[in-house]
Amino acid sequence: EDNFGRAVAVFGLLAAKFPQEAKYSERQSWSLVSLGNATRAREDWKAAEKHYRAALVIQKKLAKENPQAADYRDAQADSHWGLAFTLKRAGNRTESEVEYRQAVALKESLAAEFPVEATFRHQAANLRRELGVFLYDGGQDEAGARLFPKALESLDQLAAEFPSMPIYQSDLARCRRDYGKVLGYLQKPVEAVEQFQQAVTLGEKLVRENPTVLPYKADLGLCYSYFADLLRDGDDPTQSLEWYDKAISTLAATYAQDRSAYLTKSALFKCHAGLAEAYGKLGKHAEAVQEWDKAMEMGSANPPPMYRGQRAYARAKAGQFPAAIAELAELTKSDPQDPVHWYKLACVYSLASVADASKKEEYTMLALQQLQGAVEAGYTNHVRMGTDKDLAPLHGREEFKKMIRGLESK
């Protein structure tokens, strides 16, 4: 970073001294982008944003003064992308979307102006896919979905024109995978399955033809996992089991070859968690607990509370009440403002009141206390509370009815 900083200063002086020489301003912008990349890599979002914005000021000026030079607009698009990614990670989604859209617009303009340049078409398609995922992640599902067809069209053409270049096949598979995920969320299962099946076919072909390329294996494992998630949430969760098995075996083999692959490890965590949810839906609670345990082994030293709560609930459904109660009690202490932990603990105590007749009254009172804790922490869904089968043992209690009336009146 020190060297890049010195380069920025030197080229800045030269650009000021020789304003007619565009090369100095260009090299100053390159150095600023390199600084942005370096500070982004160590997650210094404020510094990265500053460097990218400074580079963009120079790049926009160069592009305006040299409208026929594609390189300046190309570099500008790359800086918009770097800034978009930085702002996204910093939590500024509004400005990030603006930067993503500017990057896409510039790349698509270059692709239209220079159709024989495959690189511009490739980059434009990948940026559309990335923006689609970004919008989907931010809750703009329909807007995100609209970006995929054009990206797929471009990647399909590139894959057909350059069959010996696996990168186009790989990115086409990724695009179909992500589009399938979005379509599934939009309750379009038939279209989603079609995209996943095509993505799987492409991914498996890539792995067969390039068995030593680990990223292709990791992408295929992730595709299996997303497909399994879709099937898990469909009419027959049983269909998801074989796909979770494929995902886990593929990702585990990849991770065994590269222990530094954090994203692969994270994907394995999500696979085991997804399989645990599938077993839960199928009433196989002991198996669900086993998968939650495996997920925790693949996760960080401090697993997210949400997943710990789900494991505790699975333990309760499997009849492992002491472990379930202990974990949820710990979560209510560490995060007393989260009503979900209190609510889950109430459900566990309610289930325990049925399982252990000798402690029925004790567990019932504890369940009511935890429900009150959930309400005090901000729980408001009286419809769910009043119809939740896990809380059925409480439905006849006056304390429970009073709680429901209190929520209804708010």
GROMACS .gro file of N, CA and C in nm, residues 183-341:
model
  477
  183LEU      N    1  -3.577  -1.787  -0.885
  183LEU     CA    2  -3.708  -1.835  -0.931
  183LEU      C    3  -3.776  -1.919  -0.823
  184GLY      N    4  -3.699  -1.996  -0.750
  184GLY     CA    5  -3.757  -2.074  -0.641
  184GLY      C    6  -3.818  -1.984  -0.535
  185TYR      N    7  -3.749  -1.875  -0.503
  185TYR     CA    8  -3.801  -1.782  -0.403
  185TYR      C    9  -3.928  -1.713  -0.454
  186LEU      N   10  -3.938  -1.698  -0.586
  186LEU     CA   11  -4.056  -1.634  -0.645
  186LEU      C   12  -4.170  -1.733  -0.668
  187GLN      N   13  -4.157  -1.852  -0.608
  187GLN     CA   14  -4.261  -1.954  -0.617
  187GLN      C   15  -4.285  -1.997  -0.762
  188LYS      N   16  -4.176  -2.016  -0.835
  188LYS     CA   17  -4.182  -2.067  -0.971
  188LYS      C   18  -4.098  -2.195  -0.978
  189PRO      N   19  -4.145  -2.302  -0.911
  189PRO     CA   20  -4.063  -2.422  -0.896
  189PRO      C   21  -4.030  -2.493  -1.026
  190VAL      N   22  -4.122  -2.494  -1.121
  190VAL     CA   23  -4.096  -2.564  -1.248
  190VAL      C   24  -3.980  -2.497  -1.322
  191GLU      N   25  -3.987  -2.364  -1.332
  191GLU     CA   26  -3.881  -2.289  -1.400
  191GLU      C   27  -3.750  -2.301  -1.323
  192ALA      N   28  -3.760  -2.301  -1.190
  192ALA     CA   29  -3.639  -2.311  -1.107
  192ALA      C   30  -3.571  -2.446  -1.127
  193VAL      N   31  -3.649  -2.553  -1.128
  193VAL     CA   32  -3.593  -2.687  -1.147
  193VAL      C   33  -3.522  -2.696  -1.282
  194GLU      N   34  -3.582  -2.637  -1.385
  194GLU     CA   35  -3.522  -2.639  -1.518
  194GLU      C   36  -3.384  -2.573  -1.517
  195GLN      N   37  -3.373  -2.457  -1.450
  195GLN     CA   38  -3.244  -2.389  -1.443
  195GLN      C   39  -3.141  -2.471  -1.366
  196PHE      N   40  -3.184  -2.528  -1.254
  196PHE     CA   41  -3.091  -2.609  -1.176
  196PHE      C   42  -3.045  -2.732  -1.253
  197GLN      N   43  -3.134  -2.796  -1.323
  197GLN     CA   44  -3.096  -2.916  -1.398
  197GLN      C   45  -2.993  -2.884  -1.505
  198GLN      N   46  -3.012  -2.771  -1.573
  198GLN     CA   47  -2.914  -2.730  -1.674
  198GLN      C   48  -2.782  -2.691  -1.609
  199ALA      N   49  -2.789  -2.626  -1.494
  199ALA     CA   50  -2.665  -2.588  -1.423
  199ALA      C   51  -2.590  -2.711  -1.378
  200VAL      N   52  -2.661  -2.812  -1.328
  200VAL     CA   53  -2.598  -2.936  -1.284
  200VAL      C   54  -2.530  -3.006  -1.401
  201THR      N   55  -2.599  -3.013  -1.515
  201THR     CA   56  -2.542  -3.077  -1.633
  201THR      C   57  -2.412  -3.009  -1.675
  202LEU      N   58  -2.414  -2.877  -1.678
  202LEU     CA   59  -2.294  -2.801  -1.714
  202LEU      C   60  -2.182  -2.824  -1.612
  203GLY      N   61  -2.218  -2.816  -1.485
  203GLY     CA   62  -2.118  -2.830  -1.379
  203GLY      C   63  -2.055  -2.967  -1.378
  204GLU      N   64  -2.134  -3.071  -1.394
  204GLU     CA   65  -2.080  -3.207  -1.393
  204GLU      C   66  -1.988  -3.229  -1.513
  205LYS      N   67  -2.023  -3.173  -1.627
  205LYS     CA   68  -1.939  -3.183  -1.747
  205LYS      C   69  -1.804  -3.114  -1.723
  206LEU      N   70  -1.809  -2.996  -1.662
  206LEU     CA   71  -1.685  -2.923  -1.633
  206LEU      C   72  -1.594  -3.001  -1.540
  207VAL      N   73  -1.651  -3.062  -1.438
  207VAL     CA   74  -1.571  -3.138  -1.341
  207VAL      C   75  -1.512  -3.262  -1.407
  208ARG      N   76  -1.590  -3.328  -1.492
  208ARG     CA   77  -1.536  -3.445  -1.562
  208ARG      C   78  -1.418  -3.408  -1.651
  209GLU      N   79  -1.431  -3.296  -1.719
  209GLU     CA   80  -1.328  -3.257  -1.816
  209GLU      C   81  -1.212  -3.183  -1.750
  210ASN      N   82  -1.232  -3.132  -1.629
  210ASN     CA   83  -1.127  -3.057  -1.558
  210ASN      C   84  -1.120  -3.105  -1.413
  211PRO      N   85  -1.083  -3.231  -1.391
  211PRO     CA   86  -1.093  -3.290  -1.257
  211PRO      C   87  -1.002  -3.227  -1.153
  212THR      N   88  -0.901  -3.153  -1.196
  212THR     CA   89  -0.807  -3.094  -1.099
  212THR      C   90  -0.842  -2.949  -1.063
  213VAL      N   91  -0.943  -2.893  -1.127
  213VAL     CA   92  -0.980  -2.753  -1.101
  213VAL      C   93  -1.080  -2.748  -0.986
  214LEU      N   94  -1.031  -2.715  -0.867
  214LEU     CA   95  -1.114  -2.719  -0.747
  214LEU      C   96  -1.232  -2.621  -0.750
  215PRO      N   97  -1.217  -2.499  -0.805
  215PRO     CA   98  -1.333  -2.408  -0.807
  215PRO      C   99  -1.453  -2.466  -0.882
  216TYR      N  100  -1.428  -2.547  -0.985
  216TYR     CA  101  -1.540  -2.607  -1.057
  216TYR      C  102  -1.613  -2.707  -0.967
  217LYS      N  103  -1.537  -2.782  -0.888
  217LYS     CA  104  -1.598  -2.877  -0.795
  217LYS      C  105  -1.677  -2.803  -0.687
  218ALA      N  106  -1.618  -2.695  -0.636
  218ALA     CA  107  -1.687  -2.617  -0.532
  218ALA      C  108  -1.817  -2.558  -0.586
  219ASP      N  109  -1.813  -2.505  -0.709
  219ASP     CA  110  -1.934  -2.448  -0.769
  219ASP      C  111  -2.040  -2.556  -0.790
  220LEU      N  112  -1.998  -2.676  -0.830
  220LEU     CA  113  -2.093  -2.785  -0.850
  220LEU      C  114  -2.157  -2.825  -0.717
  221GLY      N  115  -2.074  -2.833  -0.613
  221GLY     CA  116  -2.128  -2.866  -0.481
  221GLY      C  117  -2.229  -2.763  -0.433
  222LEU      N  118  -2.200  -2.636  -0.460
  222LEU     CA  119  -2.293  -2.529  -0.422
  222LEU      C  120  -2.422  -2.539  -0.502
  223CYS      N  121  -2.411  -2.576  -0.629
  223CYS     CA  122  -2.529  -2.592  -0.712
  223CYS      C  123  -2.616  -2.706  -0.659
  224TYR      N  124  -2.554  -2.818  -0.624
  224TYR     CA  125  -2.629  -2.929  -0.562
  224TYR      C  126  -2.703  -2.880  -0.437
  225SER      N  127  -2.633  -2.800  -0.357
  225SER     CA  128  -2.689  -2.752  -0.231
  225SER      C  129  -2.811  -2.663  -0.253
  226TYR      N  130  -2.800  -2.567  -0.347
  226TYR     CA  131  -2.912  -2.477  -0.376
  226TYR      C  132  -3.031  -2.556  -0.431
  227PHE      N  133  -3.003  -2.655  -0.515
  227PHE     CA  134  -3.110  -2.738  -0.570
  227PHE      C  135  -3.178  -2.816  -0.457
  228ALA      N  136  -3.097  -2.867  -0.365
  228ALA     CA  137  -3.154  -2.939  -0.250
  228ALA      C  138  -3.242  -2.848  -0.166
  229ASP      N  139  -3.200  -2.723  -0.147
  229ASP     CA  140  -3.281  -2.627  -0.071
  229ASP      C  141  -3.418  -2.608  -0.136
  230LEU      N  142  -3.418  -2.597  -0.268
  230LEU     CA  143  -3.543  -2.580  -0.341
  230LEU      C  144  -3.635  -2.700  -0.318
  231LEU      N  145  -3.581  -2.820  -0.331
  231LEU     CA  146  -3.661  -2.942  -0.315
  231LEU      C  147  -3.706  -2.961  -0.171
  232ARG      N  148  -3.622  -2.923  -0.077
  232ARG     CA  149  -3.658  -2.932   0.066
  232ARG      C  150  -3.783  -2.851   0.096
  233ASP      N  151  -3.793  -2.734   0.034
  233ASP     CA  152  -3.906  -2.645   0.063
  233ASP      C  153  -4.026  -2.672  -0.028
  234GLY      N  154  -4.018  -2.779  -0.108
  234GLY     CA  155  -4.129  -2.814  -0.195
  234GLY      C  156  -4.226  -2.911  -0.129
  235ASP      N  157  -4.303  -2.977  -0.212
  235ASP     CA  158  -4.408  -3.066  -0.160
  235ASP      C  159  -4.352  -3.194  -0.098
  236ASP      N  160  -4.235  -3.239  -0.144
  236ASP     CA  161  -4.178  -3.365  -0.096
  236ASP      C  162  -4.032  -3.346  -0.057
  237PRO      N  163  -4.006  -3.309   0.069
  237PRO     CA  164  -3.867  -3.286   0.113
  237PRO      C  165  -3.776  -3.407   0.095
  238THR      N  166  -3.835  -3.527   0.082
  238THR     CA  167  -3.754  -3.647   0.062
  238THR      C  168  -3.665  -3.633  -0.060
  239GLN      N  169  -3.714  -3.563  -0.162
  239GLN     CA  170  -3.637  -3.547  -0.286
  239GLN      C  171  -3.506  -3.472  -0.263
  240SER      N  172  -3.500  -3.394  -0.158
  240SER     CA  173  -3.380  -3.313  -0.134
  240SER      C  174  -3.264  -3.395  -0.079
  241LEU      N  175  -3.293  -3.510  -0.017
  241LEU     CA  176  -3.190  -3.582   0.057
  241LEU      C  177  -3.072  -3.625  -0.031
  242GLU      N  178  -3.101  -3.679  -0.149
  242GLU     CA  179  -2.991  -3.725  -0.235
  242GLU      C  180  -2.907  -3.608  -0.284
  243TRP      N  181  -2.971  -3.492  -0.302
  243TRP     CA  182  -2.895  -3.375  -0.349
  243TRP      C  183  -2.809  -3.316  -0.238
  244TYR      N  184  -2.859  -3.321  -0.115
  244TYR     CA  185  -2.773  -3.279  -0.004
  244TYR      C  186  -2.654  -3.374   0.009
  245ASP      N  187  -2.677  -3.504  -0.009
  245ASP     CA  188  -2.567  -3.600  -0.003
  245ASP      C  189  -2.462  -3.570  -0.110
  246LYS      N  190  -2.509  -3.541  -0.231
  246LYS     CA  191  -2.416  -3.507  -0.340
  246LYS      C  192  -2.339  -3.380  -0.306
  247ALA      N  193  -2.411  -3.281  -0.254
  247ALA     CA  194  -2.346  -3.154  -0.220
  247ALA      C  195  -2.239  -3.174  -0.113
  248ILE      N  196  -2.274  -3.247  -0.009
  248ILE     CA  197  -2.181  -3.266   0.103
  248ILE      C  198  -2.059  -3.346   0.059
  249SER      N  199  -2.079  -3.453  -0.018
  249SER     CA  200  -1.964  -3.534  -0.062
  249SER      C  201  -1.873  -3.454  -0.155
  250THR      N  202  -1.933  -3.375  -0.244
  250THR     CA  203  -1.854  -3.294  -0.338
  250THR      C  204  -1.776  -3.185  -0.266
  251LEU      N  205  -1.843  -3.114  -0.177
  251LEU     CA  206  -1.777  -3.004  -0.106
  251LEU      C  207  -1.675  -3.056  -0.006
  252ALA      N  208  -1.705  -3.168   0.059
  252ALA     CA  209  -1.610  -3.225   0.155
  252ALA      C  210  -1.482  -3.268   0.085
  253ALA      N  211  -1.496  -3.329  -0.033
  253ALA     CA  212  -1.377  -3.370  -0.109
  253ALA      C  213  -1.295  -3.249  -0.152
  254THR      N  214  -1.364  -3.142  -0.190
  254THR     CA  215  -1.295  -3.019  -0.230
  254THR      C  216  -1.223  -2.956  -0.111
  255TYR      N  217  -1.292  -2.950   0.002
  255TYR     CA  218  -1.233  -2.889   0.122
  255TYR      C  219  -1.115  -2.970   0.172
  256ALA      N  220  -1.120  -3.102   0.157
  256ALA     CA  221  -1.008  -3.186   0.200
  256ALA      C  222  -0.882  -3.156   0.121
  257GLN      N  223  -0.899  -3.109  -0.002
  257GLN     CA  224  -0.783  -3.077  -0.087
  257GLN      C  225  -0.733  -2.935  -0.065
  258ASP      N  226  -0.819  -2.850  -0.007
  258ASP     CA  227  -0.779  -2.711   0.016
  258ASP      C  228  -0.847  -2.660   0.142
  259ARG      N  229  -0.780  -2.676   0.255
  259ARG     CA  230  -0.836  -2.637   0.384
  259ARG      C  231  -0.847  -2.485   0.401
  260SER      N  232  -0.784  -2.411   0.312
  260SER     CA  233  -0.790  -2.265   0.322
  260SER      C  234  -0.915  -2.209   0.254
  261ALA      N  235  -0.992  -2.296   0.189
  261ALA     CA  236  -1.110  -2.251   0.114
  261ALA      C  237  -1.224  -2.219   0.209
  262TYR      N  238  -1.226  -2.097   0.259
  262TYR     CA  239  -1.328  -2.058   0.357
  262TYR      C  240  -1.469  -2.070   0.300
  263LEU      N  241  -1.487  -2.030   0.173
  263LEU     CA  242  -1.621  -2.033   0.114
  263LEU      C  243  -1.672  -2.177   0.103
  264THR      N  244  -1.581  -2.271   0.075
  264THR     CA  245  -1.621  -2.411   0.067
  264THR      C  246  -1.664  -2.461   0.205
  265LYS      N  247  -1.590  -2.422   0.307
  265LYS     CA  248  -1.625  -2.461   0.443
  265LYS      C  249  -1.761  -2.402   0.482
  266SER      N  250  -1.783  -2.277   0.445
  266SER     CA  251  -1.910  -2.212   0.475
  266SER      C  252  -2.025  -2.282   0.402
  267ALA      N  253  -2.000  -2.324   0.278
  267ALA     CA  254  -2.103  -2.395   0.202
  267ALA      C  255  -2.134  -2.530   0.267
  268LEU      N  256  -2.033  -2.596   0.319
  268LEU     CA  257  -2.054  -2.723   0.389
  268LEU      C  258  -2.141  -2.703   0.512
  269PHE      N  259  -2.114  -2.597   0.585
  269PHE     CA  260  -2.196  -2.563   0.701
  269PHE      C  261  -2.343  -2.551   0.660
  270LYS      N  262  -2.368  -2.477   0.553
  270LYS     CA  263  -2.505  -2.455   0.509
  270LYS      C  264  -2.569  -2.583   0.458
  271CYS      N  265  -2.487  -2.671   0.397
  271CYS     CA  266  -2.541  -2.800   0.350
  271CYS      C  267  -2.591  -2.885   0.466
  272HIS      N  268  -2.508  -2.897   0.570
  272HIS     CA  269  -2.549  -2.976   0.686
  272HIS      C  270  -2.670  -2.913   0.754
  273ALA      N  271  -2.672  -2.780   0.760
  273ALA     CA  272  -2.787  -2.711   0.819
  273ALA      C  273  -2.913  -2.734   0.735
  274GLY      N  274  -2.899  -2.728   0.604
  274GLY     CA  275  -3.013  -2.751   0.516
  274GLY      C  276  -3.064  -2.893   0.527
  275LEU      N  277  -2.971  -2.988   0.536
  275LEU     CA  278  -3.012  -3.128   0.551
  275LEU      C  279  -3.081  -3.149   0.686
  276ALA      N  280  -3.034  -3.081   0.788
  276ALA     CA  281  -3.098  -3.089   0.920
  276ALA      C  282  -3.243  -3.040   0.911
  277GLU      N  283  -3.263  -2.929   0.840
  277GLU     CA  284  -3.400  -2.877   0.824
  277GLU      C  285  -3.487  -2.977   0.747
  278ALA      N  286  -3.430  -3.041   0.646
  278ALA     CA  287  -3.506  -3.139   0.569
  278ALA      C  288  -3.548  -3.256   0.658
  279TYR      N  289  -3.454  -3.306   0.738
  279TYR     CA  290  -3.488  -3.415   0.831
  279TYR      C  291  -3.596  -3.371   0.930
  280GLY      N  292  -3.587  -3.246   0.975
  280GLY     CA  293  -3.689  -3.196   1.066
  280GLY      C  294  -3.827  -3.197   1.004
  281LYS      N  295  -3.836  -3.154   0.876
  281LYS     CA  296  -3.964  -3.155   0.807
  281LYS      C  297  -4.018  -3.296   0.789
  282LEU      N  298  -3.927  -3.391   0.779
  282LEU     CA  299  -3.967  -3.531   0.759
  282LEU      C  300  -3.991  -3.604   0.891
  283GLY      N  301  -3.977  -3.532   1.002
  283GLY     CA  302  -3.999  -3.592   1.133
  283GLY      C  303  -3.886  -3.681   1.180
  284LYS      N  304  -3.770  -3.672   1.115
  284LYS     CA  305  -3.653  -3.752   1.154
  284LYS      C  306  -3.564  -3.664   1.241
  285HIS      N  307  -3.607  -3.643   1.364
  285HIS     CA  308  -3.544  -3.543   1.449
  285HIS      C  309  -3.407  -3.585   1.501
  286ALA      N  310  -3.387  -3.713   1.526
  286ALA     CA  311  -3.254  -3.759   1.570
  286ALA      C  312  -3.151  -3.734   1.461
  287GLU      N  313  -3.189  -3.764   1.336
  287GLU     CA  314  -3.099  -3.738   1.224
  287GLU      C  315  -3.074  -3.588   1.208
  288ALA      N  316  -3.179  -3.508   1.233
  288ALA     CA  317  -3.164  -3.362   1.224
  288ALA      C  318  -3.061  -3.312   1.324
  289VAL      N  319  -3.068  -3.364   1.447
  289VAL     CA  320  -2.971  -3.323   1.549
  289VAL      C  321  -2.829  -3.357   1.505
  290GLN      N  322  -2.809  -3.474   1.448
  290GLN     CA  323  -2.677  -3.515   1.401
  290GLN      C  324  -2.624  -3.417   1.295
  291GLU      N  325  -2.712  -3.376   1.205
  291GLU     CA  326  -2.669  -3.283   1.100
  291GLU      C  327  -2.641  -3.144   1.157
  292TRP      N  328  -2.721  -3.102   1.256
  292TRP     CA  329  -2.693  -2.973   1.320
  292TRP      C  330  -2.557  -2.977   1.390
  293ASP      N  331  -2.525  -3.089   1.452
  293ASP     CA  332  -2.394  -3.103   1.517
  293ASP      C  333  -2.282  -3.093   1.414
  294LYS      N  334  -2.301  -3.158   1.300
  294LYS     CA  335  -2.199  -3.151   1.194
  294LYS      C  336  -2.186  -3.009   1.141
  295ALA      N  337  -2.299  -2.940   1.129
  295ALA     CA  338  -2.296  -2.802   1.083
  295ALA      C  339  -2.215  -2.715   1.178
  296MET      N  340  -2.238  -2.734   1.308
  296MET     CA  341  -2.165  -2.655   1.408
  296MET      C  342  -2.015  -2.684   1.402
  297GLU      N  343  -1.979  -2.807   1.372
  297GLU     CA  344  -1.837  -2.843   1.360
  297GLU      C  345  -1.771  -2.770   1.243
  298MET      N  346  -1.850  -2.745   1.136
  298MET     CA  347  -1.797  -2.676   1.019
  298MET      C  348  -1.803  -2.525   1.033
  299GLY      N  349  -1.877  -2.476   1.133
  299GLY     CA  350  -1.893  -2.333   1.149
  299GLY      C  351  -1.781  -2.271   1.230
  300SER      N  352  -1.805  -2.149   1.274
  300SER     CA  353  -1.705  -2.077   1.352
  300SER      C  354  -1.709  -2.124   1.497
  301ALA      N  355  -1.616  -2.072   1.576
  301ALA     CA  356  -1.611  -2.108   1.718
  301ALA      C  357  -1.737  -2.061   1.790
  302ASN      N  358  -1.799  -1.956   1.736
  302ASN     CA  359  -1.923  -1.903   1.793
  302ASN      C  360  -2.033  -1.908   1.688
  303PRO      N  361  -2.103  -2.020   1.674
  303PRO     CA  362  -2.206  -2.033   1.571
  303PRO      C  363  -2.314  -1.928   1.587
  304PRO      N  364  -2.375  -1.884   1.477
  304PRO     CA  365  -2.483  -1.785   1.485
  304PRO      C  366  -2.594  -1.833   1.578
  305PRO      N  367  -2.647  -1.745   1.663
  305PRO     CA  368  -2.753  -1.784   1.756
  305PRO      C  369  -2.873  -1.848   1.687
  306MET      N  370  -2.906  -1.801   1.567
  306MET     CA  371  -3.022  -1.856   1.496
  306MET      C  372  -3.006  -2.008   1.476
  307TYR      N  373  -2.885  -2.050   1.436
  307TYR     CA  374  -2.863  -2.191   1.411
  307TYR      C  375  -2.857  -2.271   1.541
  308ARG      N  376  -2.802  -2.210   1.643
  308ARG     CA  377  -2.801  -2.278   1.773
  308ARG      C  378  -2.943  -2.299   1.823
  309GLY      N  379  -3.029  -2.201   1.800
  309GLY     CA  380  -3.169  -2.214   1.840
  309GLY      C  381  -3.239  -2.324   1.763
  310GLN      N  382  -3.208  -2.336   1.634
  310GLN     CA  383  -3.269  -2.441   1.554
  310GLN      C  384  -3.221  -2.580   1.598
  311ARG      N  385  -3.092  -2.589   1.634
  311ARG     CA  386  -3.043  -2.717   1.684
  311ARG      C  387  -3.111  -2.752   1.816
  312ALA      N  388  -3.127  -2.655   1.902
  312ALA     CA  389  -3.193  -2.681   2.031
  312ALA      C  390  -3.336  -2.730   2.010
  313TYR      N  391  -3.406  -2.669   1.916
  313TYR     CA  392  -3.543  -2.711   1.888
  313TYR      C  393  -3.545  -2.854   1.835
  314ALA      N  394  -3.448  -2.888   1.747
  314ALA     CA  395  -3.439  -3.025   1.695
  314ALA      C  396  -3.413  -3.123   1.809
  315ARG      N  397  -3.330  -3.082   1.902
  315ARG     CA  398  -3.302  -3.169   2.018
  315ARG      C  399  -3.431  -3.195   2.097
  316ALA      N  400  -3.509  -3.091   2.114
  316ALA     CA  401  -3.634  -3.108   2.188
  316ALA      C  402  -3.728  -3.203   2.116
  317LYS      N  403  -3.740  -3.186   1.985
  317LYS     CA  404  -3.827  -3.273   1.907
  317LYS      C  405  -3.778  -3.418   1.909
  318ALA      N  406  -3.645  -3.434   1.931
  318ALA     CA  407  -3.588  -3.569   1.939
  318ALA      C  408  -3.595  -3.623   2.082
  319GLY      N  409  -3.653  -3.545   2.173
  319GLY     CA  410  -3.666  -3.590   2.311
  319GLY      C  411  -3.548  -3.559   2.398
  320GLN      N  412  -3.453  -3.479   2.347
  320GLN     CA  413  -3.332  -3.444   2.422
  320GLN      C  414  -3.356  -3.311   2.495
  321PHE      N  415  -3.447  -3.312   2.591
  321PHE     CA  416  -3.492  -3.188   2.653
  321PHE      C  417  -3.386  -3.117   2.737
  322PRO      N  418  -3.309  -3.185   2.820
  322PRO     CA  419  -3.210  -3.113   2.900
  322PRO      C  420  -3.111  -3.033   2.815
  323ALA      N  421  -3.060  -3.094   2.706
  323ALA     CA  422  -2.965  -3.023   2.618
  323ALA      C  423  -3.033  -2.906   2.548
  324ALA      N  424  -3.158  -2.927   2.504
  324ALA     CA  425  -3.231  -2.820   2.436
  324ALA      C  426  -3.256  -2.703   2.529
  325ILE      N  427  -3.300  -2.733   2.650
  325ILE     CA  428  -3.328  -2.627   2.748
  325ILE      C  429  -3.203  -2.551   2.784
  326ALA      N  430  -3.093  -2.623   2.803
  326ALA     CA  431  -2.967  -2.558   2.842
  326ALA      C  432  -2.919  -2.462   2.734
  327GLU      N  433  -2.926  -2.504   2.607
  327GLU     CA  434  -2.877  -2.419   2.499
  327GLU      C  435  -2.964  -2.295   2.481
  328LEU      N  436  -3.094  -2.313   2.484
  328LEU     CA  437  -3.182  -2.197   2.467
  328LEU      C  438  -3.178  -2.103   2.587
  329ALA      N  439  -3.162  -2.158   2.707
  329ALA     CA  440  -3.149  -2.073   2.825
  329ALA      C  441  -3.024  -1.986   2.815
  330GLU      N  442  -2.917  -2.046   2.762
  330GLU     CA  443  -2.793  -1.969   2.742
  330GLU      C  444  -2.814  -1.858   2.640
  331LEU      N  445  -2.890  -1.886   2.534
  331LEU     CA  446  -2.915  -1.786   2.431
  331LEU      C  447  -2.999  -1.671   2.484
  332THR      N  448  -3.098  -1.701   2.571
  332THR     CA  449  -3.179  -1.593   2.627
  332THR      C  450  -3.097  -1.503   2.719
  333LYS      N  451  -2.995  -1.560   2.782
  333LYS     CA  452  -2.908  -1.480   2.869
  333LYS      C  453  -2.811  -1.395   2.787
  334SER      N  454  -2.755  -1.454   2.680
  334SER     CA  455  -2.657  -1.381   2.600
  334SER      C  456  -2.722  -1.276   2.511
  335ASP      N  457  -2.848  -1.298   2.474
  335ASP     CA  458  -2.918  -1.202   2.388
  335ASP      C  459  -3.064  -1.190   2.433
  336PRO      N  460  -3.087  -1.126   2.548
  336PRO     CA  461  -3.222  -1.121   2.606
  336PRO      C  462  -3.322  -1.037   2.525
  337GLN      N  463  -3.274  -0.960   2.429
  337GLN     CA  464  -3.363  -0.875   2.351
  337GLN      C  465  -3.418  -0.945   2.228
  338ASP      N  466  -3.375  -1.069   2.204
  338ASP     CA  467  -3.425  -1.143   2.088
  338ASP      C  468  -3.544  -1.228   2.131
  339PRO      N  469  -3.665  -1.193   2.086
  339PRO     CA  470  -3.784  -1.268   2.131
  339PRO      C  471  -3.789  -1.412   2.080
  340VAL      N  472  -3.717  -1.439   1.970
  340VAL     CA  473  -3.722  -1.574   1.911
  340VAL      C  474  -3.667  -1.678   2.008
  341HIS      N  475  -3.558  -1.644   2.079
  341HIS     CA  476  -3.500  -1.739   2.174
  341HIS      C  477  -3.599  -1.771   2.286
   0.00000   0.00000   0.00000
